[in-house]
Amino acid sequence: MKNLDEIIKSRRDTRHFTSEPVPESVIEKALQAGHYAPSVGLTDATKYYLIKSDVIKKAIKNLFLDFDKKAANQTDTAAQKTQYQALKLEAIEEAPLGLVICYDRSVLNNFTIGTVGSNEAIKFSAVCAAQNIWLSLTEQGYSMGWVSILNYSQFKELLGLGENMEPLGYFCVGKPATDYDNQPMLQQLNWKQKSESPSVEEITKVHQKDKISVPEFKTAILDTIHLSEALQYKIDQKTKPTGSLGVLEVLAKQIGEVFQTLEPKILEPTLVVFAADHGIAAHDVSAYPQDVTRQMVANFLDGGAAINVFCKQNSIKLAIVDAGVNYDFSMTSTLISAKIAKGTQSFLQGPAMSLTELQHCYTKGNEIVTAIAKTGSNCIGFGEMGIGNTSTASVLMSVITGIAIEDCIGKGTGVSDERLLQKHRLLKKAIEDYQGSPTLEDKLAHFGGFEIMQMASGMLTAHQNRMLLLVDGFICSVAFLIAYKKNPLILKNAVFCHCSAEQAHAKLLDYLGVKALLQLDLRLGEGTGCAVAFPIIQSAVAFLNEMASFDSAGVSTK
């Protein structure tokens, strides 16, 4: 029998197994060891599934092979790619037993000690369980190989796991066929070498960053009188009765003023969807569970959402931002990581975020839009995704404008009348219970959402960079309201793309003194209103630049 020190030093990436079956007593002892692992808040969130079926093993192997091609293409060099493609993973079908270790995210629906700072603590508990299982199996003369090169969404579907179940991977269990000279595979290939000793450093002082200040959003006050008059003259000289193109004429003049030219052009139009979770969602204010935020972000990244379709249709670049989703996304995704935390806290129980987190939102929003402006984009649309963010936006609208909360609440994702009444009671109570200062910043920190604050900051940055700013529906308009309170000049850059089916949106547009381009009863969010309205904006630019004048066409004026 090996002692603990010998076991810990032994190789653990077992890839080849004998056909010897794993006795029930061995697996029972190993799983019990996993159960003894630390469990944050004593949640018992770690779940185990045994796989003995050859059919299921083969299906998992096929899933691995399919995803393995993608992994091979991500290697650093051609030599690495060749080495990687030469590797085989017979163990999935070869090992007598398969084990799936999962953690159950549904435990987060209730308050759990140890998960407030990071709800990923339930994942960490599951990893501790996996380590205990490996230790127990190795002590008994068996071993376990961890397969993580999988499309986890397909893996879950194949096994019939619910959306709340998150697998760590697929584990091959059995009697090891070799000890590989007790060297990890990558070390045997001279691909990577494990250091002889751990990296240890003592931290001896508290590190504090200088106070983060809100980025200064300054706009040069330009003499635009002559440009405005020239644009109006150019519009009036087109071969049409004066004013006959209606809103298109207003748009054309606005765009020319924003870009400071008589011949404006839309360059590299970009739409940014900011996504985050909200603590208020735990109070049953939405028709959908909070995990839909994460699911929809994955849908955006896969190209399957409405905003993907409309952006593709109208040749608009699409960027997705994780402003604070309650999930850790893959580092290899195209997602822009600007996560402040894994969702805000519930403002029914205290501030949604700290003032420091609010400042971080300003900084992140500024950085994201600055980077987009540097690509040459001069037109940016804003969209959002976040279960519970209609409630957050309603409260923000009420506390900023003074409009009664009952006039700021709508059905959001389509809640029932009964749930709408409950939503009204909760949000009214939250406002009545607020004991913070009357300053805008304190109200924003207490009631705000990460994605809303990042959008507000991004809008101010877009104005600073003389970009045309496309505003989507209710929630994006609330973000604009915040930006407007900080710099009223931003109104000159904004195009309000549609008036949503949320009853509060029309009231907010009236408060701002603006009109929306479209009335389509949209209430999806995602920036869909911006993408749908974009061809109209292009039409305004097109007629200004390409339509003949009375003089050039030889047409008599009135």
Coordinates of N, CA, C and O in Angstrom, one line a residue, residues 27 87 95 99 181 211 216 235 241 254 358 373 424 476-477 498 508 514 521 524 540 544:
I27 N -15.6 1.5 -5.8 CA -16.2 2.8 -6.2 C -17.1 3.4 -5.0 O -17.1 4.6 -4.8
L87 N -2.0 11.9 -30.4 CA -2.5 11.4 -29.1 C -3.8 10.7 -29.3 O -4.6 11.1 -30.1
A95 N -11.9 2.1 -20.5 CA -12.1 2.0 -19.0 C -13.4 1.3 -18.7 O -14.4 1.6 -19.3
L99 N -17.4 8.0 -15.0 CA -18.0 8.7 -13.8 C -18.1 10.2 -14.3 O -17.2 10.8 -14.9
D181 N 6.0 5.6 -16.4 CA 7.3 6.0 -15.7 C 6.9 7.2 -14.8 O 7.8 8.0 -14.4
K211 N -8.0 56.0 -5.7 CA -9.5 56.1 -5.9 C -9.8 56.2 -7.4 O -9.2 57.1 -8.1
E216 N -13.7 61.7 -17.2 CA -14.3 63.0 -17.5 C -14.8 62.9 -19.0 O -14.0 62.6 -19.9
I235 N -30.3 69.9 -47.7 CA -31.5 69.0 -47.6 C -32.6 69.7 -48.4 O -33.4 69.0 -49.2
P241 N -40.3 68.2 -52.4 CA -40.9 69.3 -51.7 C -40.2 69.4 -50.3 O -39.8 68.4 -49.7
Q254 N -29.1 65.7 -38.3 CA -28.5 65.3 -37.0 C -27.1 64.6 -37.3 O -26.1 64.9 -36.6
L358 N -19.3 50.6 -8.8 CA -19.9 51.6 -9.7 C -18.8 52.3 -10.5 O -18.9 52.4 -11.8
A373 N -14.2 52.6 -30.9 CA -14.0 53.8 -31.7 C -12.6 53.8 -32.4 O -12.5 54.3 -33.5
H424 N -44.6 45.2 -8.3 CA -44.9 46.6 -7.9 C -44.7 46.8 -6.4 O -44.1 47.8 -6.0
C476 N -32.1 50.3 -22.1 CA -31.1 51.1 -22.7 C -31.4 52.6 -22.6 O -30.5 53.5 -22.4
S477 N -32.7 53.0 -22.6 CA -33.1 54.4 -22.5 C -32.8 54.9 -21.0 O -32.5 56.0 -20.8
H498 N -36.6 52.9 -31.2 CA -38.0 52.5 -31.2 C -38.6 52.8 -29.8 O -37.9 53.0 -28.8
L508 N -40.7 57.8 -20.5 CA -39.3 58.2 -20.4 C -38.8 59.0 -21.6 O -38.1 60.0 -21.5
V514 N -37.9 63.5 -26.6 CA -37.4 62.9 -27.8 C -38.5 62.0 -28.4 O -39.5 61.6 -27.7
D521 N -43.9 47.7 -31.1 CA -44.3 46.9 -29.9 C -43.2 45.8 -29.6 O -43.5 44.7 -29.1
L524 N -38.0 43.0 -26.6 CA -37.0 41.9 -26.5 C -35.7 42.3 -25.9 O -35.0 41.6 -25.2
A540 N -31.3 57.8 -44.5 CA -31.1 59.3 -44.3 C -29.8 59.8 -44.8 O -29.7 60.8 -45.5
L544 N -29.0 62.2 -48.4 CA -28.3 63.4 -48.2 C -27.1 63.4 -49.2 O -26.7 64.5 -49.8

